[in-house]
Coordinates of C-alpha atoms and ligand atoms in Angstrom, one line a residue:
M1 CA 0.0 0.0 0.0
D2 CA 1.4 3.4 -0.9
N3 CA 0.3 5.8 1.8
A4 CA 2.6 8.4 0.3
S5 CA 0.2 8.9 -2.6
T6 CA -2.5 10.2 -0.2
S7 CA -0.3 13.2 0.8
S8 CA 1.3 14.2 -2.5
P9 CA 0.7 13.1 -6.1
S10 CA 3.5 10.8 -7.2
P11 CA 5.7 12.2 -10.0
A12 CA 4.4 9.6 -12.4
D13 CA 1.0 11.2 -12.3
D14 CA 2.0 14.0 -14.6
A15 CA 4.8 12.4 -16.4
A16 CA 4.8 12.0 -20.2
P17 CA 1.6 13.9 -20.9
D18 CA 1.8 13.0 -24.5
N19 CA 1.2 9.3 -23.9
A20 CA -2.0 7.8 -25.2
L21 CA -5.3 8.2 -23.3
L22 CA -7.3 5.0 -23.4
E23 CA -10.8 4.2 -22.1
G24 CA -11.5 0.9 -20.4
V25 CA -13.3 -1.1 -17.7
V26 CA -11.8 -2.1 -14.3
T27 CA -11.9 -5.9 -14.2
R28 CA -9.8 -6.7 -11.1
S29 CA -8.4 -4.9 -8.1
T30 CA -5.8 -5.8 -5.6
G31 CA -6.1 -2.6 -3.6
S32 CA -3.1 -0.9 -5.2
W33 CA -3.1 -2.2 -8.8
Y34 CA -6.1 -2.5 -11.2
D35 CA -6.5 -4.5 -14.4
I36 CA -8.1 -2.3 -17.0
Q37 CA -9.8 -4.1 -20.0
V38 CA -9.2 -2.0 -23.1
G39 CA -10.6 -4.0 -26.1
D40 CA -9.0 -7.4 -25.9
E41 CA -6.1 -6.2 -23.8
S42 CA -5.7 -6.0 -20.0
I43 CA -3.5 -3.2 -18.8
P44 CA -2.2 -3.2 -15.2
S45 CA -2.7 0.3 -13.8
R46 CA -2.4 2.4 -10.7
V47 CA -4.5 5.3 -9.6
R48 CA -3.7 9.0 -9.1
G49 CA -3.3 10.1 -5.6
K50 CA -6.1 12.7 -5.9
F51 CA -8.7 9.9 -6.2
R52 CA -7.6 8.4 -2.9
L53 CA -8.2 11.8 -1.3
E54 CA -11.6 12.1 -3.0
Q55 CA -12.5 8.6 -1.8
E56 CA -11.7 9.5 1.7
E57 CA -13.8 12.6 1.6
A58 CA -16.7 10.5 0.2
D59 CA -16.3 8.1 3.1
Q60 CA -15.6 5.1 0.8
T61 CA -13.0 2.5 1.3
N62 CA -12.0 2.1 -2.4
P63 CA -11.4 4.9 -4.9
V64 CA -11.9 2.6 -7.8
A65 CA -14.2 -0.5 -8.0
V66 CA -14.4 -3.3 -10.6
G67 CA -16.9 -2.2 -13.2
D68 CA -15.8 1.4 -13.1
R69 CA -15.3 2.9 -16.5
V70 CA -12.0 4.8 -16.5
T71 CA -9.6 6.8 -18.6
I72 CA -6.0 5.7 -18.3
R73 CA -2.7 7.2 -19.6
L74 CA -0.6 4.5 -21.0
N75 CA 3.1 4.4 -20.2
E76 CA 4.5 3.1 -23.5
E77 CA 7.8 2.1 -21.8
D78 CA 6.5 -0.6 -19.4
G79 CA 2.9 -1.1 -20.7
T80 CA 1.3 0.0 -17.4
G81 CA -1.4 2.6 -17.1
M82 CA -2.3 5.5 -14.7
I83 CA -6.0 6.0 -14.1
V84 CA -6.5 9.7 -14.7
D85 CA -10.3 9.8 -14.8
I86 CA -13.1 7.7 -13.2
H87 CA -16.4 8.1 -15.1
E88 CA -19.6 8.6 -13.2
R89 CA -21.2 5.4 -12.0
E90 CA -24.6 4.4 -13.2
T91 CA -25.2 1.8 -10.5
K92 CA -23.2 0.3 -7.7
L93 CA -23.5 -2.6 -5.3
S94 CA -21.9 -1.7 -2.0
R95 CA -21.9 -2.6 1.6
R96 CA -20.8 -1.1 4.8
A97 CA -17.2 -2.0 5.7
A98 CA -16.3 -3.7 8.9
G99 CA -13.1 -3.5 11.0
R100 CA -10.7 -0.6 10.6
R101 CA -13.0 1.1 8.1
A102 CA -16.2 0.5 10.0
G103 CA -19.2 2.4 8.6
Q104 CA -17.5 3.4 5.4
E105 CA -19.0 2.4 2.1
H106 CA -17.2 -0.4 0.2
V107 CA -18.2 -0.6 -3.4
I108 CA -18.2 -4.2 -4.6
V109 CA -19.1 -3.7 -8.3
A110 CA -19.9 -0.5 -10.2
N111 CA -22.1 -0.2 -13.3
V112 CA -24.0 -3.5 -12.9
D113 CA -26.6 -3.8 -15.6
F114 CA -28.3 -6.9 -14.4
A115 CA -28.2 -9.3 -11.4
W116 CA -29.0 -13.0 -11.5
A117 CA -29.9 -15.1 -8.5
V118 CA -28.6 -18.6 -9.1
Q119 CA -30.3 -21.6 -7.5
S120 CA -30.1 -25.2 -8.3
V121 CA -33.4 -27.1 -8.6
H122 CA -31.9 -30.0 -6.6
M123 CA -28.7 -30.6 -4.6
P124 CA -28.8 -28.1 -3.0
R125 CA -32.5 -27.7 -2.8
L126 CA -34.2 -24.7 -4.3
N127 CA -34.4 -21.9 -1.8
A128 CA -37.0 -19.2 -2.6
G129 CA -36.1 -17.3 0.5
F130 CA -32.7 -16.7 -0.9
I131 CA -34.2 -15.4 -4.2
D132 CA -36.5 -13.0 -2.3
R133 CA -33.7 -11.5 -0.3
F134 CA -31.7 -11.2 -3.5
L135 CA -34.5 -9.4 -5.3
I136 CA -34.8 -6.9 -2.4
S137 CA -31.1 -6.2 -2.6
A138 CA -31.1 -5.7 -6.3
D139 CA -34.1 -3.4 -6.1
M140 CA -32.5 -1.3 -3.4
F141 CA -29.6 -0.7 -5.8
D142 CA -31.9 -0.1 -8.7
V143 CA -30.5 -3.0 -10.6
P144 CA -32.9 -5.2 -12.6
A145 CA -32.8 -8.9 -11.6
G146 CA -33.7 -12.3 -12.7
I147 CA -33.5 -15.9 -11.6
I148 CA -31.4 -18.8 -13.0
L149 CA -32.6 -22.3 -12.1
N150 CA -29.6 -24.5 -12.7
K151 CA -29.2 -28.3 -12.7
V152 CA -32.5 -28.9 -14.5
D153 CA -31.0 -32.2 -15.7
L154 CA -31.6 -33.4 -12.2
L155 CA -35.2 -32.5 -12.3
N156 CA -38.1 -34.8 -13.3
D157 CA -41.4 -33.0 -12.8
D158 CA -41.1 -31.4 -9.4
P159 CA -44.3 -29.5 -8.9
E160 CA -42.7 -27.2 -6.2
V161 CA -40.0 -26.1 -8.7
E162 CA -42.6 -25.5 -11.3
D163 CA -44.7 -23.5 -8.9
I164 CA -41.8 -21.3 -7.9
A165 CA -40.7 -20.7 -11.5
A166 CA -44.3 -19.8 -12.5
M167 CA -44.6 -17.5 -9.4
Y168 CA -41.5 -15.4 -10.4
T169 CA -42.4 -15.3 -14.1
E170 CA -45.8 -14.0 -13.1
L171 CA -44.2 -11.3 -11.0
G172 CA -42.3 -10.2 -14.1
Y173 CA -38.8 -11.5 -13.4
P174 CA -37.1 -13.4 -16.1
V175 CA -36.5 -17.1 -15.1
L176 CA -33.9 -19.1 -17.0
R177 CA -33.6 -22.9 -16.7
T178 CA -30.1 -24.2 -17.3
S179 CA -27.9 -27.1 -16.9
A180 CA -24.2 -26.2 -16.9
T181 CA -23.2 -29.8 -17.3
E182 CA -25.6 -30.7 -20.0
G183 CA -25.4 -27.4 -21.9
I184 CA -29.1 -26.7 -21.5
G185 CA -30.2 -23.0 -21.6
I186 CA -26.7 -21.7 -22.0
E187 CA -27.3 -20.0 -25.3
A188 CA -30.3 -18.2 -23.8
L189 CA -28.2 -17.1 -20.9
R190 CA -25.4 -16.0 -23.1
E191 CA -27.8 -13.8 -25.0
Q192 CA -29.0 -12.2 -21.7
L193 CA -25.4 -11.3 -20.8
E194 CA -24.4 -9.7 -24.1
D195 CA -22.8 -6.3 -23.8
K196 CA -23.8 -5.9 -20.1
I197 CA -22.1 -6.1 -16.8
S198 CA -24.0 -9.0 -15.1
V199 CA -23.7 -10.3 -11.6
V200 CA -24.4 -13.9 -10.6
A201 CA -24.9 -14.7 -7.0
G202 CA -26.1 -17.9 -5.2
P203 CA -25.2 -20.3 -2.5
S204 CA -22.1 -22.5 -2.8
G205 CA -22.7 -25.6 -4.9
T206 CA -25.5 -24.2 -7.1
G207 CA -23.2 -24.2 -10.1
K208 CA -22.1 -20.6 -10.6
S209 CA -18.6 -21.5 -11.5
S210 CA -19.8 -24.2 -13.8
L211 CA -22.1 -21.8 -15.5
L212 CA -19.3 -19.3 -16.1
N213 CA -17.2 -22.1 -17.7
A214 CA -20.1 -23.1 -19.9
I215 CA -20.6 -19.5 -21.0
E216 CA -16.9 -18.9 -21.6
P217 CA -14.8 -22.1 -21.6
G218 CA -11.6 -20.2 -21.6
L219 CA -12.3 -18.8 -18.2
D220 CA -11.5 -22.2 -16.5
V221 CA -13.0 -21.2 -13.2
E222 CA -12.5 -23.7 -10.4
T223 CA -15.6 -25.8 -9.7
G224 CA -16.6 -28.5 -7.2
E225 CA -17.3 -28.9 -3.6
V226 CA -15.8 -26.1 -1.6
S227 CA -15.7 -26.3 2.2
Q228 CA -17.7 -23.8 4.1
K229 CA -14.5 -22.5 5.7
T230 CA -12.6 -21.9 2.4
E231 CA -15.6 -20.2 0.9
K232 CA -15.8 -17.8 3.9
G233 CA -12.1 -17.1 3.7
K234 CA -12.3 -16.3 0.1
H235 CA -15.2 -14.0 0.6
T236 CA -13.3 -11.8 3.0
T237 CA -9.9 -11.8 1.4
T238 CA -10.5 -11.5 -2.4
F239 CA -12.2 -8.8 -4.4
A240 CA -14.9 -9.4 -7.0
E241 CA -13.6 -10.0 -10.5
L242 CA -15.1 -9.2 -13.8
H243 CA -14.7 -11.9 -16.4
P244 CA -14.9 -10.7 -20.0
I245 CA -17.3 -12.6 -22.3
S246 CA -16.2 -13.0 -25.9
G247 CA -19.5 -11.9 -27.3
G248 CA -19.1 -8.6 -25.4
G249 CA -20.0 -7.9 -21.7
F250 CA -18.7 -9.0 -18.4
I251 CA -19.8 -11.5 -15.7
V252 CA -19.0 -11.2 -12.1
D253 CA -19.5 -13.8 -9.3
T254 CA -20.1 -12.0 -6.0
P255 CA -20.6 -14.3 -3.0
G256 CA -22.1 -11.8 -0.6
I257 CA -24.8 -10.0 -2.6
R258 CA -27.7 -11.6 -0.8
E259 CA -27.4 -9.3 2.1
F260 CA -26.2 -6.2 0.3
G261 CA -28.2 -3.3 1.6
I262 CA -30.9 -5.2 3.4
L263 CA -29.1 -4.4 6.6
E264 CA -30.0 -0.8 6.2
L265 CA -33.6 -1.3 5.3
H266 CA -36.2 -0.1 7.8
P267 CA -38.8 -2.8 8.6
A268 CA -41.6 -0.3 7.6
D269 CA -40.2 0.0 4.1
L270 CA -39.8 -3.7 3.4
A271 CA -43.2 -4.3 1.8
H272 CA -42.4 -1.8 -0.9
F273 CA -39.7 -4.2 -2.2
F274 CA -42.3 -7.0 -2.8
V275 CA -43.6 -5.7 -6.1
E276 CA -47.0 -7.4 -5.9
F277 CA -47.7 -6.0 -2.4
V278 CA -47.5 -2.4 -3.5
P279 CA -51.0 -2.0 -4.9
Y280 CA -52.4 -3.0 -1.5
L281 CA -50.3 -1.0 0.8
D282 CA -52.6 2.1 0.9
D283 CA -55.6 0.0 1.9
C284 CA -54.4 -1.3 5.2
K285 CA -56.5 -0.1 8.2
F286 CA -53.3 1.2 10.0
Q287 CA -50.9 3.4 8.1
D288 CA -47.9 1.9 9.9
C289 CA -49.2 -1.7 9.2
T290 CA -46.4 -4.2 9.1
H291 CA -48.8 -6.7 7.5
D292 CA -48.1 -9.2 10.2
H293 CA -50.6 -9.3 13.0
E294 CA -52.6 -6.1 12.4
P295 CA -56.4 -6.3 11.8
G296 CA -57.7 -4.8 8.5
C297 CA -54.5 -5.6 6.6
A298 CA -55.1 -5.5 2.9
V299 CA -51.9 -7.5 2.2
K300 CA -53.1 -10.4 4.3
R301 CA -56.6 -10.2 2.6
A302 CA -54.8 -10.4 -0.8
V303 CA -53.0 -13.5 0.4
D304 CA -56.3 -15.0 1.6
D305 CA -58.0 -14.2 -1.7
G306 CA -55.2 -15.9 -3.6
D307 CA -53.8 -12.7 -5.2
I308 CA -50.5 -12.9 -3.3
H309 CA -48.6 -16.2 -3.3
P310 CA -48.4 -17.5 0.3
R311 CA -44.8 -18.4 -0.3
R312 CA -43.9 -14.7 -0.9
Y313 CA -45.9 -13.6 2.1
E314 CA -44.1 -16.2 4.3
S315 CA -40.8 -14.9 2.8
Y316 CA -41.8 -11.3 3.6
L317 CA -42.5 -12.2 7.3
N318 CA -39.1 -14.0 7.6
V319 CA -37.2 -10.9 6.4
L320 CA -39.4 -8.7 8.5
Y321 CA -38.7 -10.6 11.7
S322 CA -35.0 -10.6 11.0
L323 CA -35.0 -6.9 10.4
Q324 CA -37.0 -6.3 13.5
E325 CA -34.4 -8.3 15.4
G326 CA -31.7 -6.3 13.8
E327 CA -29.9 -9.3 12.6
E328 CA -30.3 -9.2 8.9
G329 CA -27.0 -9.5 7.0
L330 CA -24.9 -10.0 10.2
G331 CA -22.8 -13.1 10.4
R332 CA -24.4 -15.0 7.6
Ligands
GDP1 N1 -26.1 -32.3 -12.4 C1 -25.6 -31.1 -12.5 N2 -24.5 -30.7 -11.7 C2 -24.0 -29.5 -11.8 C3 -24.5 -28.5 -12.7 N3 -23.8 -27.4 -12.5 C4 -22.9 -27.6 -11.6 N4 -23.0 -28.9 -11.2 C5 -22.1 -29.6 -10.2 O1 -22.4 -29.0 -8.9 C6 -21.2 -28.8 -8.1 C7 -20.9 -27.4 -7.7 O2 -20.7 -26.6 -8.9 P1 -19.9 -25.2 -8.9 O3 -19.9 -24.7 -10.2 O4 -18.6 -25.4 -8.2 O5 -20.9 -24.4 -7.9 P2 -20.6 -23.0 -7.2 O6 -20.2 -23.2 -5.8 O7 -21.9 -22.3 -7.3 O8 -19.6 -22.2 -8.0 C8 -20.1 -29.4 -9.0 O9 -19.8 -30.7 -8.7 C9 -20.6 -29.3 -10.4 O10 -20.1 -30.3 -11.3 C10 -25.7 -28.9 -13.5 O11 -26.2 -28.1 -14.3 N5 -26.1 -30.2 -13.3
MG2 MG1 -17.8 -21.4 -7.4
ZN3 ZN1 -51.1 -4.4 6.1

């Protein structure tokens, strides 16, 4: 770490002003070096000291995040770059930092165009609660979301899976059925990823790495059973990485997105993130209705009338209770 660059700009910042300016996307960060994708090339780059100062003023832990679109000045001599401009972010996924930087915002990925919740239909069992938390997070960051149901090769007519798939389709979320090992639905997924920065997130073992490899065989991402411990260690020590897709676009596998943001959600606002609840929210008897135990609740009436799926209502209550207990996103 070069703390010196926070106090004075390094001489390299303004050296060789005639060198080429290039635009690219940050695909990887180690904290002091960044890989910038420019066309088919990846250029290791550093960041001007002034961005470190700005980042401290903005109360953020990282001046540059993967997904950021940047301008670099190329040093023709050694092939490295200096990030001289960071373009305005359209979206970002972030979380509050812990430890030394407690409370500061840590941007995980910038400029995410779409977020996919990955679930396997079997082994591990489909978990609709995960999907609902994921959809809340994505909505909080204004990122459109969809659902990938992987391992469909292991499925033979499971009515529960069909019911869940139909439920999200009806709510307006794209639902893709894939098999990474049998090559089912991979072309449809590839089309969805084209020219976008897409996030995939899901529990360990659902096949995220296998899907990445099916989409882009050259990636050669490690797959297989990963122990709980290793997975946790990875999560805290490495940064998210953008994998370029040959058809254009990037895909990023972020382990922790499930709880992004939910931590900061007020229980009273939760119902707004269940898209099908919204039309009923003004009709509850009590203005501060939590749609749990209150009489005259329009949401509960809609559940009884079959207009809201009981599965989603149950999921709502689960998140509500964890928010009320202040435990959402902590230690999970
Ligand atoms: N039957 C079947 N197995 C799969 C599929 N996708 C992945 N797997 C297997 O599931 C296990 C976990 O896959 P992996 O890609 O490492 O999951 P990740 O933890 O989400 O990255 C591996 O043994 C894969 O071979 C699939 O579509 N069908
Ligand atoms: Mg994996
Ligand atoms: Zn209510």
